[in-house]
């Protein structure tokens, strides 16, 4: 299985913010629809590196990752095996646990 | 009519009735024209508590003596007096009352002839900000406002000059000499408009903020990370504050300012909007549910507290049901800048204060488990004022 790495700060924006496309040019919904879902659709293993950004608001993270679960395009096991969230920058490590929590809550 | 019928008959009678009808019609038209000419001014009611802060000029135009100068005030206009201590922390009720009067005057489009700063001895950063925000809206209705800054305390005039109050209203900035002591410096007030049909780059606004603050005040913010909290606060304004179009009498704006005290090494970041407020916009998963009915009876303070604390109530508590499509994380994110955690390096005595409607939420760095306090307020502050006091 091929693998793909998405570094948010390099491939998307240094200032991601907002939930929907109406909230700004670098919203969570845009990240999910333009980068995350196409990468997962290609069937590859996807690693999202949360580094390279100034920070994240919960609205962005929740819509990008919690919203991915609510799309119902991928099942729980599939996402657990193929989607990996990391932060190569240790200062962004706190966001990894938050993403995992938002995804867990979305499955409920 | 009996007389008319008996005395006038046939053609003469019908001519008389026609003329009479015509006269009535002319009278009606004249009355309508007179009504149109007189513009309707809704009554401006003042409560007993508000009387020390506002006066309506009755009778004819009058002369108001202000220090050495005389100001002509027109009939029906308002004269607003600021309290001695204009501070939401020390004198909330009077300060909020003055802001409420200012708002009502703007909504009713009443002319404000004069705002008296003479009694003002002390003003907090948040009050300067909220007052300047209303003044920003006021300038749309009152392009020819005059000031008599000679009667102001120099330190207060300096703060207003710093925040850009005079430039905003188109006044010449007063020459202020308050010695070398300045307790607080301000970054000029920034106003942003919420346009429902247009995208707003929240990330770009919040992204460069930390750098701008460092440059403006010549300080280093070190490990303080304000991006997450500021983006969520701005996002809340754009998403919730003006979603109800009932507030269309005043522009859909929000304001942002930063104050810095060198003496205390404390940074105050403030965001204010005059929208619906957090207690009014708190959502539940189903508005017909018993939980929705349950919280709809809560006070503003209790709802505000729920908005900030519901993230921790998820495990089994009613907070779980209050989350819709993953929403409800924004307010805890706003508080994250102050809570002691590994993400932020803010020092002890840092504080968050959120005033919305009749509720206040206060979170101190020293609060155990990051739990804040709620206060029920006697006077409503329309909108939301978020104030982070960051000890560096």
Short mmCIF file of N, CA and C in Angstrom, two decimals, chain B residues 57 95 99 239 243 268 312 319 355 372:
data_model
loop_
_atom_site.label_atom_id
_atom_site.label_comp_id
_atom_site.label_asym_id
_atom_site.label_seq_id
_atom_site.Cartn_x
_atom_site.Cartn_y
_atom_site.Cartn_z
N UNK B 57 -32.42 67.40 26.74
CA UNK B 57 -32.60 68.86 26.67
C UNK B 57 -34.05 69.14 26.29
N UNK B 95 -20.95 51.74 34.89
CA UNK B 95 -20.25 51.69 33.60
C UNK B 95 -21.13 51.06 32.52
N UNK B 99 -22.99 52.65 28.97
CA UNK B 99 -22.88 51.98 27.66
C UNK B 99 -24.27 51.67 27.11
N UNK B 239 -19.79 33.59 13.41
CA UNK B 239 -20.75 32.52 13.26
C UNK B 239 -22.05 32.79 14.02
N UNK B 243 -26.27 36.56 13.76
CA UNK B 243 -27.06 35.69 12.88
C UNK B 243 -28.54 36.06 12.89
N UNK B 268 -3.20 43.04 27.86
CA UNK B 268 -4.66 42.83 27.85
C UNK B 268 -5.14 42.80 26.40
N UNK B 312 -16.01 19.67 29.65
CA UNK B 312 -15.62 18.72 30.71
C UNK B 312 -16.80 17.91 31.23
N UNK B 319 -24.13 17.79 29.15
CA UNK B 319 -23.33 18.46 28.14
C UNK B 319 -23.18 17.64 26.88
N UNK B 355 -17.82 38.92 29.49
CA UNK B 355 -19.11 39.49 29.88
C UNK B 355 -20.03 39.39 28.67
N UNK B 372 -13.74 27.93 36.17
CA UNK B 372 -13.94 29.36 36.38
C UNK B 372 -15.10 29.65 37.32
#
